[in-house]
PDB file of C-alpha atoms in Angstrom:
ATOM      1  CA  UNK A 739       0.000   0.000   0.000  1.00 62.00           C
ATOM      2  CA  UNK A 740       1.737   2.933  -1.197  1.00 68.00           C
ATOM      3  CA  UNK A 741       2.626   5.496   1.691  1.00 68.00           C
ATOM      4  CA  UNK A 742       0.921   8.786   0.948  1.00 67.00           C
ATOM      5  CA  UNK A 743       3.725  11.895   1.965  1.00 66.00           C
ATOM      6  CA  UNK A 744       2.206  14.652   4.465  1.00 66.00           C
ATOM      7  CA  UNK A 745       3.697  17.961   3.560  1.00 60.00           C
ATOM      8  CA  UNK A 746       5.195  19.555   6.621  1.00 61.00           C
ATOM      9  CA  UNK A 747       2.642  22.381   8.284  1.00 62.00           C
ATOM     10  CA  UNK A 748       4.221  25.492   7.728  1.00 64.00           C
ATOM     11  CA  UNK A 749       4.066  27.868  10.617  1.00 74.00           C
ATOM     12  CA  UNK A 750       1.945  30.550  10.790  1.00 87.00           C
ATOM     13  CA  UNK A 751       3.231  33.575  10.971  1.00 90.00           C
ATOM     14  CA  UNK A 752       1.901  36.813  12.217  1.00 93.00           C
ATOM     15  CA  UNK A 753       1.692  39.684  10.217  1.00 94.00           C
ATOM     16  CA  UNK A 754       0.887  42.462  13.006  1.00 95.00           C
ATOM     17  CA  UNK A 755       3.723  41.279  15.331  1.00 97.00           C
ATOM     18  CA  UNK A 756       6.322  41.558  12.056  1.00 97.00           C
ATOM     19  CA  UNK A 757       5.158  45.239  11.772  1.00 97.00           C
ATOM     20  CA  UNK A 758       5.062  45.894  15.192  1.00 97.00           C
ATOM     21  CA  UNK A 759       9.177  44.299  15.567  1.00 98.00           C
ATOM     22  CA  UNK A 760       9.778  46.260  12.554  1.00 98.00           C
ATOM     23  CA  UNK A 761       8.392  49.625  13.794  1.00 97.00           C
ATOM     24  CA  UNK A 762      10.666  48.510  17.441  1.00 97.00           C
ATOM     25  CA  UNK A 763      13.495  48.234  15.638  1.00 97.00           C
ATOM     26  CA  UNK A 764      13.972  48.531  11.667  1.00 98.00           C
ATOM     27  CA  UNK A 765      14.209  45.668   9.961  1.00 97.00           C
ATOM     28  CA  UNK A 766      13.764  43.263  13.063  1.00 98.00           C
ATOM     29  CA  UNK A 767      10.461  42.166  11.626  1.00 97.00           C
ATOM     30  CA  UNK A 768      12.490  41.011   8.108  1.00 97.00           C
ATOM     31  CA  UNK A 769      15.044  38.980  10.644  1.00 97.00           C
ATOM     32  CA  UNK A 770      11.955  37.340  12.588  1.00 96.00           C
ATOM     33  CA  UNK A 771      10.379  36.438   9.579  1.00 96.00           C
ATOM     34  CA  UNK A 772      13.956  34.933   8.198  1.00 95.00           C
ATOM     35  CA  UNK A 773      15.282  37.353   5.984  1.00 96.00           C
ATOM     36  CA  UNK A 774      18.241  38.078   8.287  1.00 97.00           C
ATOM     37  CA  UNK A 775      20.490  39.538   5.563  1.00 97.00           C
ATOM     38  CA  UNK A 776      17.791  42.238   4.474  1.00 97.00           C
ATOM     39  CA  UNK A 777      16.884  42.786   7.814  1.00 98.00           C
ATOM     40  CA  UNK A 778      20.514  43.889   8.826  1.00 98.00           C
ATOM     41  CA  UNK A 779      20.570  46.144   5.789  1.00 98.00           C
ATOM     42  CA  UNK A 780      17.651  47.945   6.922  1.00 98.00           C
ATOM     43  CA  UNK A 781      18.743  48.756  10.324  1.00 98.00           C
ATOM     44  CA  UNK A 782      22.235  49.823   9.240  1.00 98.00           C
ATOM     45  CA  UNK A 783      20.570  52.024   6.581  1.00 98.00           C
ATOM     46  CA  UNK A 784      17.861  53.434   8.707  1.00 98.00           C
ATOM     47  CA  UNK A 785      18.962  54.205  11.620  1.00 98.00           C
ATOM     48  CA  UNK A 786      21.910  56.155  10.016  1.00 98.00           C
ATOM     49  CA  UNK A 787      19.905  58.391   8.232  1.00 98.00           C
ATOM     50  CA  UNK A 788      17.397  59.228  11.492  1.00 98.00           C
ATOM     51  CA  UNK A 789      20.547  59.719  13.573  1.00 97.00           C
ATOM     52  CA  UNK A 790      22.600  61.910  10.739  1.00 97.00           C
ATOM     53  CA  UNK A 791      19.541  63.714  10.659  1.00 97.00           C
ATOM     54  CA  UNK A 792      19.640  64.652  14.537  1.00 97.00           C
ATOM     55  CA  UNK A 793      23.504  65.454  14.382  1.00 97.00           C
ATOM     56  CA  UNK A 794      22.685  67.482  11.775  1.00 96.00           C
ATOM     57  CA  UNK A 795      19.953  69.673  12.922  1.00 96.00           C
ATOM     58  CA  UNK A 796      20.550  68.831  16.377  1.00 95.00           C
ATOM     59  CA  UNK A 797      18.181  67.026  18.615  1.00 95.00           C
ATOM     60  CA  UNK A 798      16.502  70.026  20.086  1.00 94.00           C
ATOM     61  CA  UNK A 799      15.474  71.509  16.572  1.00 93.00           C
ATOM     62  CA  UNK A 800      14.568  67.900  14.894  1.00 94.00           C
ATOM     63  CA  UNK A 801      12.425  66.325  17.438  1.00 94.00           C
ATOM     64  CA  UNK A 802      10.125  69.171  17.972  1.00 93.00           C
ATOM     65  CA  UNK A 803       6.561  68.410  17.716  1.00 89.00           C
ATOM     66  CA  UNK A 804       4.770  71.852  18.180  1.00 89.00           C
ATOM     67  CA  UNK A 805       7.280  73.472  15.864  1.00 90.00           C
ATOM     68  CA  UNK A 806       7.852  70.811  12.871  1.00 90.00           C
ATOM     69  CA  UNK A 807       4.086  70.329  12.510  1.00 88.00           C
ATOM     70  CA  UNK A 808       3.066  66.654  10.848  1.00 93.00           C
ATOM     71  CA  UNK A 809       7.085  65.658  10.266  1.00 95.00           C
ATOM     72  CA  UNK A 810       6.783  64.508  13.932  1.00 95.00           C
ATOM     73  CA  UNK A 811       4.346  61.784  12.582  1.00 96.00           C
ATOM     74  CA  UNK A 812       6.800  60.435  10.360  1.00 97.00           C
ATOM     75  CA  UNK A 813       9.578  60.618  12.934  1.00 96.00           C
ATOM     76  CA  UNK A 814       7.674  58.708  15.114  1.00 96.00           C
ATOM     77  CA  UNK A 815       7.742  55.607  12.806  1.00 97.00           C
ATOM     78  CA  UNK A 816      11.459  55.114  13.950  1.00 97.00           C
ATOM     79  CA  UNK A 817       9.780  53.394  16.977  1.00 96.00           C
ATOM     80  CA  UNK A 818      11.625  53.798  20.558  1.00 97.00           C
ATOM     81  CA  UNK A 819      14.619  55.905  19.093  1.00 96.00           C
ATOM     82  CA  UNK A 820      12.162  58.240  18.066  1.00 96.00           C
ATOM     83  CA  UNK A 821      11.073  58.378  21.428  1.00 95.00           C
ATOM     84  CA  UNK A 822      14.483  58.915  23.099  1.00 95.00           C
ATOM     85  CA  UNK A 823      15.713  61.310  20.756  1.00 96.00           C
ATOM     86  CA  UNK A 824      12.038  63.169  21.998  1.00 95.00           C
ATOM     87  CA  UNK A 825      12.775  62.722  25.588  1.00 95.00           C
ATOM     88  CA  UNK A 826      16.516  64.449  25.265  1.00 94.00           C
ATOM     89  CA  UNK A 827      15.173  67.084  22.904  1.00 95.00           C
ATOM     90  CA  UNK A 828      12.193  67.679  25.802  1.00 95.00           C
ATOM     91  CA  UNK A 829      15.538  68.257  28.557  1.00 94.00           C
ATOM     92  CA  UNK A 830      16.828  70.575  26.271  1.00 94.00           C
ATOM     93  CA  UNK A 831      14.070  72.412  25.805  1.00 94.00           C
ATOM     94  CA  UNK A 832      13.577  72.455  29.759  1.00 94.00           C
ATOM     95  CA  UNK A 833      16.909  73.788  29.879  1.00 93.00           C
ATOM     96  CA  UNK A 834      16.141  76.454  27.759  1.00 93.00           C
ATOM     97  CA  UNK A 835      13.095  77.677  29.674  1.00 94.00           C
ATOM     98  CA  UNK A 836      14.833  77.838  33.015  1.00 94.00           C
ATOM     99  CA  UNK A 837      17.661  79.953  31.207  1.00 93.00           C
ATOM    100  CA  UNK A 838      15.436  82.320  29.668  1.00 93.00           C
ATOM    101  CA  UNK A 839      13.620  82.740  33.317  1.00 94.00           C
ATOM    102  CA  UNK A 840      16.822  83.395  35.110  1.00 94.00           C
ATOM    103  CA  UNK A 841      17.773  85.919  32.691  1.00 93.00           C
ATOM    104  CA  UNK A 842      14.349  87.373  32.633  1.00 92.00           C
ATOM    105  CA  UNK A 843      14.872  87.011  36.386  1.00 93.00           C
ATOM    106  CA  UNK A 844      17.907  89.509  36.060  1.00 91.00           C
ATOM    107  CA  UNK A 845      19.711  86.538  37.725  1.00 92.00           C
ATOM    108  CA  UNK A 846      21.941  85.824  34.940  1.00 90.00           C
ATOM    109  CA  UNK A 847      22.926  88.189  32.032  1.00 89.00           C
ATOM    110  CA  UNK A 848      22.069  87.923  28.756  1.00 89.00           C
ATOM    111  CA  UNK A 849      25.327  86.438  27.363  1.00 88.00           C
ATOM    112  CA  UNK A 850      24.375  83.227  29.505  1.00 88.00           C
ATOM    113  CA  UNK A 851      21.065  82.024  27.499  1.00 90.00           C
ATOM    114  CA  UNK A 852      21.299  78.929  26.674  1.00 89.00           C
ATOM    115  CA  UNK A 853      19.602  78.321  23.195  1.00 90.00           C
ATOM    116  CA  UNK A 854      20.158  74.781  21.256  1.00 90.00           C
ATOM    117  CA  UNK A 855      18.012  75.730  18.341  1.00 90.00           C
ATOM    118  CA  UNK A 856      19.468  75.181  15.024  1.00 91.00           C
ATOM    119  CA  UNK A 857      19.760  78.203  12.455  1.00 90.00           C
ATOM    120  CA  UNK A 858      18.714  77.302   8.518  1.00 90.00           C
ATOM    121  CA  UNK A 859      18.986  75.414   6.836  1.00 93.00           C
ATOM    122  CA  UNK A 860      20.770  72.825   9.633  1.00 94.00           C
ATOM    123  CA  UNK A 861      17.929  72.084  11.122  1.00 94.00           C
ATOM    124  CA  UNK A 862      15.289  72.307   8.064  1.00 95.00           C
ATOM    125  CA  UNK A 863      17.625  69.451   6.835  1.00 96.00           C
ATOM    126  CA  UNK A 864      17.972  67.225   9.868  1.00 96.00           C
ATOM    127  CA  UNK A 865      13.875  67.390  10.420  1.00 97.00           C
ATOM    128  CA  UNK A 866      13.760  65.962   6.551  1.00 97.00           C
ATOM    129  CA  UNK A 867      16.333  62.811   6.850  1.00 97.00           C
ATOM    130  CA  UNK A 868      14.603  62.075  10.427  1.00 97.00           C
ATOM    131  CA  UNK A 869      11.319  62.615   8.525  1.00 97.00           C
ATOM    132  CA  UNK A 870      12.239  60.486   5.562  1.00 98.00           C
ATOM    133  CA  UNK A 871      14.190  57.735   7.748  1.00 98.00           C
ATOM    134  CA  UNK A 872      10.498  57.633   9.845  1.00 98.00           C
ATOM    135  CA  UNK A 873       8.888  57.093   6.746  1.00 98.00           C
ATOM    136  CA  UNK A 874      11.079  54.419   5.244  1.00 98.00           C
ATOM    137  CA  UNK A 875      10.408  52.467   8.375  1.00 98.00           C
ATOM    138  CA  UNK A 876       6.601  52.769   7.436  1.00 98.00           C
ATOM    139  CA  UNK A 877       7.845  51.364   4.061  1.00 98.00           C
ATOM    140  CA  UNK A 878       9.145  48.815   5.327  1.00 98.00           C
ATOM    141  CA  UNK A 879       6.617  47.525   8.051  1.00 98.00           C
ATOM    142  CA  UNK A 880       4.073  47.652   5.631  1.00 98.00           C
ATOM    143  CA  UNK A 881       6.494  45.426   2.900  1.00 97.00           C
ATOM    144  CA  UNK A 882       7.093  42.813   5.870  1.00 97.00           C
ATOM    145  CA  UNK A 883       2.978  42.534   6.109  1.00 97.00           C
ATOM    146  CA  UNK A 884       2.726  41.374   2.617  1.00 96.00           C
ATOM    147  CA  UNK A 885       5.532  39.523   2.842  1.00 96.00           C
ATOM    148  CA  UNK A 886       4.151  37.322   6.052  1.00 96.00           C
ATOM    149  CA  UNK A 887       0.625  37.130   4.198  1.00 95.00           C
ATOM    150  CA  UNK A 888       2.297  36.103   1.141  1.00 94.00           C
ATOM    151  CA  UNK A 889       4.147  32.886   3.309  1.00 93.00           C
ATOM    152  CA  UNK A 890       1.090  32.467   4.945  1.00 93.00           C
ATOM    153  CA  UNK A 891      -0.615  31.786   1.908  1.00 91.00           C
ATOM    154  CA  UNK A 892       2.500  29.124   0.833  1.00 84.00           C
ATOM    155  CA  UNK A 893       3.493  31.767  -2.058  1.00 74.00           C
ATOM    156  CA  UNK A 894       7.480  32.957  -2.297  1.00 68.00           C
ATOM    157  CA  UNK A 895       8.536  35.685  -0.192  1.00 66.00           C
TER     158      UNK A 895
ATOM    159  CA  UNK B 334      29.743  59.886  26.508  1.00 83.00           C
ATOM    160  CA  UNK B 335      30.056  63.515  26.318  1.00 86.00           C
ATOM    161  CA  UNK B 336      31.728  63.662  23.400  1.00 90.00           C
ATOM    162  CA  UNK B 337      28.743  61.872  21.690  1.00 88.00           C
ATOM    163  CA  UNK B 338      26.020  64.060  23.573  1.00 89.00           C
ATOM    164  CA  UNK B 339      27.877  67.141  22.155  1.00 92.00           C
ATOM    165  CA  UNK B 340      27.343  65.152  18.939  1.00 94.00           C
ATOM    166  CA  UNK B 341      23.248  65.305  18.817  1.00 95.00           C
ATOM    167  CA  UNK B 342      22.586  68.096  20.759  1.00 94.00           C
ATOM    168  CA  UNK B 343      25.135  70.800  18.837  1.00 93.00           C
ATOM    169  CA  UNK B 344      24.217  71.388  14.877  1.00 94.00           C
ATOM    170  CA  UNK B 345      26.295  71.024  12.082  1.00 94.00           C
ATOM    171  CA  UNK B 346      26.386  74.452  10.333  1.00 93.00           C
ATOM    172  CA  UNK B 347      25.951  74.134   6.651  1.00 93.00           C
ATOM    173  CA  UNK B 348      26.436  76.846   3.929  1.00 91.00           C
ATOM    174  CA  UNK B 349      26.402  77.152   0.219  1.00 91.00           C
ATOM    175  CA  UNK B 350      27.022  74.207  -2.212  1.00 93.00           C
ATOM    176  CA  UNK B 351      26.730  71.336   1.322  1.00 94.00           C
ATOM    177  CA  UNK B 352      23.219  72.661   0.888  1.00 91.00           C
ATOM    178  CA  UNK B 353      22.861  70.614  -2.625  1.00 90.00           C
ATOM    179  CA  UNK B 354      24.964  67.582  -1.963  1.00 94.00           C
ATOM    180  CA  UNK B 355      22.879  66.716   1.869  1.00 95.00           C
ATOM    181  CA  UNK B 356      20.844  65.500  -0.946  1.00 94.00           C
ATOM    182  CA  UNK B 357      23.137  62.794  -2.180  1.00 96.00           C
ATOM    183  CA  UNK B 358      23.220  60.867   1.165  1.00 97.00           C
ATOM    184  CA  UNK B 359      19.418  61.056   1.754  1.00 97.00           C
ATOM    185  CA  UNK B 360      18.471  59.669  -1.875  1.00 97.00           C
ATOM    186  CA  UNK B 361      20.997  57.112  -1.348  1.00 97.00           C
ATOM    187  CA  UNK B 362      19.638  55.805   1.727  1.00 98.00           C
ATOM    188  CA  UNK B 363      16.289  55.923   0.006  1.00 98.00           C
ATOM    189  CA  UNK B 364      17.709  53.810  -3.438  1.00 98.00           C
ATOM    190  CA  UNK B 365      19.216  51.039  -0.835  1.00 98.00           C
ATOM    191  CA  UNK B 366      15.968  50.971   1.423  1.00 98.00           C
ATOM    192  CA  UNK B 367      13.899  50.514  -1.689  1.00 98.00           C
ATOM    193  CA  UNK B 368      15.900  48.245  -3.142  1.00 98.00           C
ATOM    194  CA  UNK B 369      16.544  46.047  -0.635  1.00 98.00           C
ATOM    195  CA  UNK B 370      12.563  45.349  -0.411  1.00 97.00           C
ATOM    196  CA  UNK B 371      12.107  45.092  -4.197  1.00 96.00           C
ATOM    197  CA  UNK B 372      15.571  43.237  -5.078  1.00 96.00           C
ATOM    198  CA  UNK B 373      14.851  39.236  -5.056  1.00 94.00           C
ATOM    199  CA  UNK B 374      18.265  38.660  -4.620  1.00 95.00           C
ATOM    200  CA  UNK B 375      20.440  40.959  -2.339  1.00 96.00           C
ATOM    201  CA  UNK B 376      23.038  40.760  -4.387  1.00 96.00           C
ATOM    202  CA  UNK B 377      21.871  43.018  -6.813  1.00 97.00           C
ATOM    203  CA  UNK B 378      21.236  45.821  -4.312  1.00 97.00           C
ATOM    204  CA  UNK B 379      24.259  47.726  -4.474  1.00 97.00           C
ATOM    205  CA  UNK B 380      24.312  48.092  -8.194  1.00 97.00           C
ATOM    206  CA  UNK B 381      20.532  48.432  -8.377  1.00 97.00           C
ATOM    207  CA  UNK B 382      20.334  51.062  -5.457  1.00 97.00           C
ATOM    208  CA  UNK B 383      23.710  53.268  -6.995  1.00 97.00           C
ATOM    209  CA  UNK B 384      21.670  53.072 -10.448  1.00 97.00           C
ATOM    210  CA  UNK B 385      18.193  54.418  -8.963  1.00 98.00           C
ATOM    211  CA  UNK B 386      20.084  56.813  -6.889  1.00 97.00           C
ATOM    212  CA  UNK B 387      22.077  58.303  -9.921  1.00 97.00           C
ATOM    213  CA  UNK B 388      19.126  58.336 -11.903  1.00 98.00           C
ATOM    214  CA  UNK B 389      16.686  60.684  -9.319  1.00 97.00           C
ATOM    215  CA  UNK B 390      19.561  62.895  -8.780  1.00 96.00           C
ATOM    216  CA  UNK B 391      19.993  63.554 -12.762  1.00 97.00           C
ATOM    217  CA  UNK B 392      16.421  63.971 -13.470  1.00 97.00           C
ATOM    218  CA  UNK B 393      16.056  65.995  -9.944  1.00 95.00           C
ATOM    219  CA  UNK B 394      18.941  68.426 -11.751  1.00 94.00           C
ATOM    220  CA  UNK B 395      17.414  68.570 -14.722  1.00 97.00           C
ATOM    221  CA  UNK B 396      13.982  69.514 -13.388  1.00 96.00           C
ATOM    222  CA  UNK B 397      16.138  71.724 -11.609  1.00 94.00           C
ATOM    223  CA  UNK B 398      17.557  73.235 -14.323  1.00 95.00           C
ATOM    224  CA  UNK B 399      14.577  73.445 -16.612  1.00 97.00           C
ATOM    225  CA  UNK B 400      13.044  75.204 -13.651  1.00 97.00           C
ATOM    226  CA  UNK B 401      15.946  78.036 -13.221  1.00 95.00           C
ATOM    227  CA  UNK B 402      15.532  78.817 -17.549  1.00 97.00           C
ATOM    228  CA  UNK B 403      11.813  79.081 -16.846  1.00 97.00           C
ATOM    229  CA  UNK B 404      12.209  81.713 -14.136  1.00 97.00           C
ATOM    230  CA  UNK B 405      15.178  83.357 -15.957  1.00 97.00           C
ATOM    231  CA  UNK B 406      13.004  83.861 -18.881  1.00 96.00           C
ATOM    232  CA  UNK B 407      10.195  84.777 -17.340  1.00 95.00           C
ATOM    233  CA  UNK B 408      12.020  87.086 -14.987  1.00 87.00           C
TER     234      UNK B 408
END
């Protein structure tokens, strides 16, 4: 009686907890899904263009979300660096508010407020590559969706 | 530690002709991010992504410069 082969079951894989690694960290949802190599690439690319951005513009002028209007959305795809880089811009701008008071104050003089905003076109620049590094991360959580669905469904990645 | 605060918390300033090539580094990073998703093989990113980049930053200066004998001749 011939023996009749069982194909393996293929595991399922979730497409919501690929975009939600990816948006953690880019490219982590293209290593959890197996594409290691593409993954890696992703995260080295990515993250250098956020992070030029801040050096460039400085994180006080990049990660401002009351002065940069909607590029704060797109910044915010980066995931948790997104959200450090906000918390050390928020210091700075802390810092800046207790200098202006003590001068205002007549406690220090002019010459010692502290300002870290960038002039233009520094920090024009450094909102865009944060912006656009934000919103290849969107890219690429929404490309490791249709890839999952597309291995869930048994078709090539 | 401090040296890499000073790092993201000063600017960089940037004048004149820096202004145009910042561009070059962002639409590379773009080319390699796109091509690494669309690219089948990864071994054809590098060439793939340097062709795509060279090719938005030519027709980017062209625009660019169809745009500048527009307003000279309207001006």
């Amino acid at each position: 009686m011939p023996v009749k082969k069982i194909a393996p079951k293929r595991r399922q894989l979730s497409g919501p907890t690929a975009a939600f690694l990816s948006w953690l960290m880019p490219g982590l949802g293209h290593w959890w899904i197996g594409e290691k190599a593409r993954g890696v690439i992703l995260f080295v690319v990515i993250t250098v263009t956020f992070w030029s951005g801040v050096a460039v513009g400085g994180v006080r002028t990049v990660i401002a979300p009351r002065e940069n209007g909607p590029w704060i959305a797109a910044q915010v795809c980066m995931g948790p660096q997104s959200l450090i880089a906000w918390k050390s811009a928020e210091n700075l701008r802390l810092n800046e508010a207790v200098s202006a008071q003590r001068v205002e104050e007549g406690i220090d003089s002019p010459d010692a407020l502290v300002s870290y905003r960038a002039p233009w076109p520094s920090g024009d620049i450094g909102v865009v590559y944060a912006g656009i590094a934000g919103l290849l991360n969107l890219l690429v959580m929404l490309d490791v969706l249709a890839r999952v669905e597309r291995m869930n469904a048994g078709g090539r990645v | 530690m401090e040296a890499l605060r000073a790092v993201f918390v000063n600017y960089v300033e940037i004048h004149g002709i820096w202004r145009l090539l910042m561009l070059a580094p962002l639409i590379l990073s773009v080319s390699i991010v796109y091509k690494t998703l669309r690219c089948r093989k990864l071994t054809a990113v590098p060439l793939s992504s340097l062709r795509l980049c060279v090719s938005i930053l030519v027709t980017m200066m062209l625009f660019g410069g169809v745009l500048l004998a527009v307003y000279r001749i309207m001006a």
